[in-house]
Amino acid sequence: QKEVEQDPGPLSVPEGAIVSLNCTYSNSAFQYFMWYRQYSRKGPELLMYTYSSGNKEDGRFTAQVDKSSKYISLFIRDSQPSDSATYLCAMSGDYKLSFGAGTTVTVRA
Amino acid sequence: GAGVSQSPSNKVTEKGKDVELRCDPISGHTALYWYRQSLGQGLEFLIYFQGNSAPDKSGLPSDRFSAERTGGSVSTLTIQRTQQEDSAVYLCASSSTGWPNYGYTFGSGTRLTVV
């Protein structure tokens, strides 16, 4: 079993829809939770960062962490075609990040 | 520099040849990481540098892989006697601190193809 599980999709939604992404993990030591966005042939770009459990909102993006369930989510409201990318969850208990496999999202105009 | 710079962006090499991949981290970032991303796979940790030291090399797949960092800045990942399974995107990242980890800044990667 992988340390971080993420459904690879692909996920296709119409413009304006809410995109819901999630990951589960097994390592209780993880305290720092991140979401990265990766466009084709580019490096991952840090989108959201959350420490421990709770919610964090940044514009159209909301990240949620439930440590009791070992489950994290990312919601994208009012999705745009420019949101089409691969979204990677990542988490850490120390200096090293463990990544999910990434979910490929396409927002249709 | 403004971001993490990696070179070359693409590299095609013949099986059995050695390759060197270069990473220029963000100026002042003490922590540097190498990851590998294979098609359809997540990012696989290779090695972590703090300054010029590598306290964690646990992700290097075999003794054909080595890495060094000089002057607390540029890092080189070397793959000797390349194999087809080494084909992947090699990503370098840096951060201002190794711990706690607030997330890295990644370069665009080197796409390695072994033929």
Tab-separated table of C-alpha atoms in Angstrom:
chain	number	residue	atom	x	y	z
A	1	GLN	CA	0.000	0.000	0.000
A	2	LYS	CA	1.289	3.453	-0.929
A	3	GLU	CA	1.856	5.998	1.818
A	4	VAL	CA	-0.312	8.533	-0.038
A	5	GLU	CA	-3.245	7.476	-2.202
A	6	GLN	CA	-4.769	9.751	-4.829
A	7	ASP	CA	-7.245	8.844	-7.553
A	8	PRO	CA	-5.501	9.656	-10.873
A	9	GLY	CA	-8.789	10.420	-12.629
A	10	PRO	CA	-8.990	11.831	-15.211
A	11	LEU	CA	-11.650	14.310	-14.122
A	12	SER	CA	-13.542	16.388	-16.681
A	13	VAL	CA	-15.920	19.169	-15.616
A	14	PRO	CA	-17.736	22.051	-17.363
A	15	GLU	CA	-16.545	25.595	-16.804
A	16	GLY	CA	-17.987	27.056	-13.601
A	17	ALA	CA	-18.333	23.703	-11.827
A	18	ILE	CA	-16.813	22.855	-8.468
A	19	VAL	CA	-13.808	20.539	-8.689
A	20	SER	CA	-13.331	18.216	-5.731
A	21	LEU	CA	-10.022	16.416	-5.225
A	22	ASN	CA	-8.872	14.269	-2.347
A	23	CYS	CA	-6.107	12.110	-0.937
A	24	THR	CA	-5.806	9.606	1.866
A	25	TYR	CA	-2.654	8.753	3.742
A	26	SER	CA	-1.386	6.241	6.246
A	27	ASN	CA	1.473	7.984	8.074
A	28	SER	CA	0.280	9.562	11.345
A	29	ALA	CA	3.467	11.644	11.532
A	30	PHE	CA	2.366	13.883	8.655
A	31	GLN	CA	1.643	17.410	9.901
A	32	TYR	CA	2.125	19.603	6.824
A	33	PHE	CA	-0.208	19.230	3.886
A	34	MET	CA	0.113	20.800	0.481
A	35	TRP	CA	-1.467	20.866	-2.926
A	36	TYR	CA	0.591	21.400	-6.033
A	37	ARG	CA	-0.581	22.181	-9.554
A	38	GLN	CA	1.418	20.906	-12.498
A	39	TYR	CA	0.910	22.011	-16.074
A	40	SER	CA	2.139	19.842	-18.911
A	41	ARG	CA	5.953	19.802	-19.196
A	42	LYS	CA	6.332	22.104	-16.204
A	43	GLY	CA	7.433	21.559	-12.624
A	44	PRO	CA	4.836	21.381	-9.824
A	45	GLU	CA	3.761	24.758	-8.418
A	46	LEU	CA	2.745	25.127	-4.764
A	47	LEU	CA	-0.939	26.037	-4.598
A	48	MET	CA	-2.017	25.617	-0.989
A	49	TYR	CA	-0.316	24.844	2.310
A	50	THR	CA	-2.061	23.756	5.533
A	51	TYR	CA	-0.660	22.854	8.902
A	52	SER	CA	-2.460	20.133	10.884
A	53	SER	CA	-6.258	19.821	10.726
A	54	GLY	CA	-8.636	22.497	9.528
A	55	ASN	CA	-9.665	24.520	6.515
A	56	LYS	CA	-7.824	27.140	4.510
A	57	GLU	CA	-9.291	29.325	1.797
A	58	ASP	CA	-7.458	31.290	-0.877
A	59	GLY	CA	-9.633	32.874	-3.524
A	60	ARG	CA	-11.413	30.108	-5.419
A	61	PHE	CA	-9.408	27.374	-3.649
A	62	THR	CA	-10.248	25.689	-0.341
A	63	ALA	CA	-8.054	23.058	1.301
A	64	GLN	CA	-9.357	20.815	4.068
A	65	VAL	CA	-7.424	18.467	6.330
A	66	ASP	CA	-9.000	15.850	8.584
A	67	LYS	CA	-6.160	14.189	10.472
A	68	SER	CA	-8.504	11.897	12.402
A	69	SER	CA	-9.584	10.332	9.103
A	70	LYS	CA	-6.204	10.814	7.389
A	71	TYR	CA	-8.001	12.555	4.547
A	72	ILE	CA	-7.306	15.815	2.740
A	73	SER	CA	-9.319	17.650	0.100
A	74	LEU	CA	-9.002	20.495	-2.349
A	75	PHE	CA	-12.019	22.306	-3.760
A	76	ILE	CA	-11.881	24.644	-6.743
A	77	ARG	CA	-14.924	26.886	-7.110
A	78	ASP	CA	-16.038	28.503	-10.367
A	79	SER	CA	-13.531	26.402	-12.298
A	80	GLN	CA	-11.918	27.911	-15.393
A	81	PRO	CA	-10.277	26.292	-18.437
A	82	SER	CA	-6.970	27.648	-17.094
A	83	ASP	CA	-7.418	25.329	-14.075
A	84	SER	CA	-6.881	22.346	-16.395
A	85	ALA	CA	-3.777	20.669	-14.988
A	86	THR	CA	-2.608	17.790	-12.825
A	87	TYR	CA	-3.119	18.345	-9.095
A	88	LEU	CA	-0.764	16.623	-6.680
A	89	CYS	CA	-1.301	16.307	-2.972
A	90	ALA	CA	1.818	16.263	-0.818
A	91	MET	CA	2.485	15.876	2.862
A	92	SER	CA	5.353	15.900	5.285
A	93	GLY	CA	6.347	15.122	8.831
A	94	ASP	CA	9.884	16.397	8.413
A	95	TYR	CA	11.997	17.699	5.538
A	96	LYS	CA	10.757	15.224	2.937
A	97	LEU	CA	7.512	15.482	0.989
A	98	SER	CA	5.509	12.393	0.049
A	99	PHE	CA	3.340	12.867	-3.018
A	100	GLY	CA	0.188	11.360	-4.366
A	101	ALA	CA	0.164	10.180	-7.971
A	102	GLY	CA	-1.744	13.278	-9.116
A	103	THR	CA	-5.247	13.818	-10.530
A	104	THR	CA	-5.562	15.142	-14.073
A	105	VAL	CA	-8.347	17.725	-14.354
A	106	THR	CA	-9.840	19.134	-17.546
A	107	VAL	CA	-12.233	22.093	-17.375
A	108	ARG	CA	-14.309	22.281	-20.557
A	109	ALA	CA	-15.203	25.728	-21.909
B	1	GLY	CA	18.031	33.577	-9.511
B	2	ALA	CA	14.314	34.154	-9.504
B	3	GLY	CA	13.454	30.486	-9.686
B	4	VAL	CA	14.966	27.015	-9.716
B	5	SER	CA	16.794	26.439	-12.969
B	6	GLN	CA	17.522	22.989	-14.406
B	7	SER	CA	19.596	22.016	-17.398
B	8	PRO	CA	19.353	20.488	-19.860
B	9	SER	CA	15.575	20.588	-20.242
B	10	ASN	CA	15.694	17.490	-22.424
B	11	LYS	CA	18.319	14.793	-22.743
B	12	VAL	CA	18.338	11.757	-25.013
B	13	THR	CA	21.133	9.307	-24.335
B	14	GLU	CA	22.113	5.846	-25.397
B	15	LYS	CA	21.862	2.974	-22.972
B	16	GLY	CA	25.122	2.565	-21.083
B	17	LYS	CA	26.206	6.207	-21.311
B	18	ASP	CA	26.674	8.493	-18.313
B	19	VAL	CA	24.590	11.659	-17.904
B	20	GLU	CA	24.845	14.725	-15.692
B	21	LEU	CA	21.837	16.805	-14.723
B	22	ARG	CA	22.286	20.262	-13.246
B	23	CYS	CA	20.221	22.263	-10.777
B	24	ASP	CA	20.596	25.924	-9.809
B	25	PRO	CA	18.434	26.555	-6.729
B	26	ILE	CA	16.925	29.838	-5.614
B	27	SER	CA	19.645	32.038	-4.174
B	28	GLY	CA	19.897	31.640	-0.404
B	29	HIS	CA	17.933	28.407	-0.245
B	30	THR	CA	19.866	25.993	1.940
B	31	ALA	CA	17.764	22.897	1.286
B	32	LEU	CA	17.811	21.176	-2.099
B	33	TYR	CA	15.989	18.058	-3.222
B	34	TRP	CA	15.980	15.765	-6.233
B	35	TYR	CA	12.837	13.866	-7.229
B	36	ARG	CA	12.016	11.608	-10.139
B	37	GLN	CA	8.653	11.555	-11.920
B	38	SER	CA	7.875	8.615	-14.159
B	39	LEU	CA	4.920	8.490	-16.546
B	40	GLY	CA	1.730	8.083	-14.575
B	41	GLN	CA	3.611	7.938	-11.289
B	42	GLY	CA	3.883	10.326	-8.414
B	43	LEU	CA	7.075	12.061	-7.467
B	44	GLU	CA	9.715	9.724	-6.066
B	45	PHE	CA	12.209	11.197	-3.577
B	46	LEU	CA	15.861	10.681	-4.482
B	47	ILE	CA	18.086	12.804	-2.233
B	48	TYR	CA	18.057	15.769	0.175
B	49	PHE	CA	20.856	18.301	0.659
B	50	GLN	CA	21.206	20.719	3.547
B	51	GLY	CA	24.027	23.002	2.504
B	52	ASN	CA	26.643	20.793	0.856
B	53	SER	CA	25.803	17.746	2.963
B	54	ALA	CA	23.361	15.025	1.986
B	55	PRO	CA	21.840	13.677	5.210
B	56	ASP	CA	19.317	11.590	3.285
B	57	LYS	CA	20.292	9.661	0.161
B	58	SER	CA	17.792	6.910	0.822
B	59	GLY	CA	15.874	7.384	-2.424
B	60	LEU	CA	18.765	6.859	-4.829
B	61	PRO	CA	17.704	3.698	-6.750
B	62	SER	CA	21.151	2.143	-7.147
B	63	ASP	CA	24.854	2.881	-6.897
B	64	ARG	CA	24.707	4.114	-10.500
B	65	PHE	CA	23.109	7.273	-9.119
B	66	SER	CA	25.106	9.926	-7.275
B	67	ALA	CA	24.705	13.602	-6.504
B	68	GLU	CA	26.769	16.417	-5.158
B	69	ARG	CA	26.278	20.024	-4.200
B	70	THR	CA	28.995	22.641	-4.129
B	71	GLY	CA	29.184	26.075	-2.527
B	72	GLY	CA	25.789	25.517	-0.977
B	73	SER	CA	24.327	26.238	-4.382
B	74	VAL	CA	24.541	24.250	-7.628
B	75	SER	CA	23.824	20.534	-7.536
B	76	THR	CA	24.613	17.835	-10.076
B	77	LEU	CA	22.852	14.480	-10.324
B	78	THR	CA	24.921	11.888	-12.171
B	79	ILE	CA	23.586	8.650	-13.590
B	80	GLN	CA	26.223	6.174	-14.728
B	81	ARG	CA	25.662	3.399	-17.268
B	82	THR	CA	22.114	4.546	-17.967
B	83	GLN	CA	19.347	1.977	-18.382
B	84	GLN	CA	15.991	2.318	-20.098
B	85	GLU	CA	14.206	2.269	-16.741
B	86	ASP	CA	16.043	5.497	-15.879
B	87	SER	CA	13.872	7.330	-18.420
B	88	ALA	CA	11.839	9.878	-16.434
B	89	VAL	CA	11.586	13.553	-15.584
B	90	TYR	CA	14.127	14.522	-12.948
B	91	LEU	CA	12.932	17.429	-10.826
B	92	CYS	CA	14.988	19.596	-8.539
B	93	ALA	CA	13.473	21.707	-5.773
B	94	SER	CA	14.778	24.069	-3.144
B	95	SER	CA	13.463	25.656	0.038
B	96	SER	CA	14.726	28.197	2.536
B	97	THR	CA	14.586	25.680	5.356
B	98	GLY	CA	14.638	21.909	5.378
B	99	TRP	CA	12.536	21.655	8.507
B	100	PRO	CA	9.739	22.407	9.060
B	101	ASN	CA	8.702	21.984	5.478
B	102	TYR	CA	6.436	24.661	4.080
B	103	GLY	CA	6.717	23.316	0.574
B	104	TYR	CA	9.363	23.459	-2.090
B	105	THR	CA	9.838	25.488	-5.242
B	106	PHE	CA	10.433	23.175	-8.168
B	107	GLY	CA	12.311	23.644	-11.389
B	108	SER	CA	10.797	22.614	-14.725
B	109	GLY	CA	12.777	19.392	-14.733
B	110	THR	CA	15.066	17.488	-17.081
B	111	ARG	CA	13.276	14.994	-19.298
B	112	LEU	CA	15.664	12.046	-19.700
B	113	THR	CA	15.109	9.469	-22.420
B	114	VAL	CA	17.383	6.446	-22.597
B	115	VAL	CA	17.299	4.703	-25.982
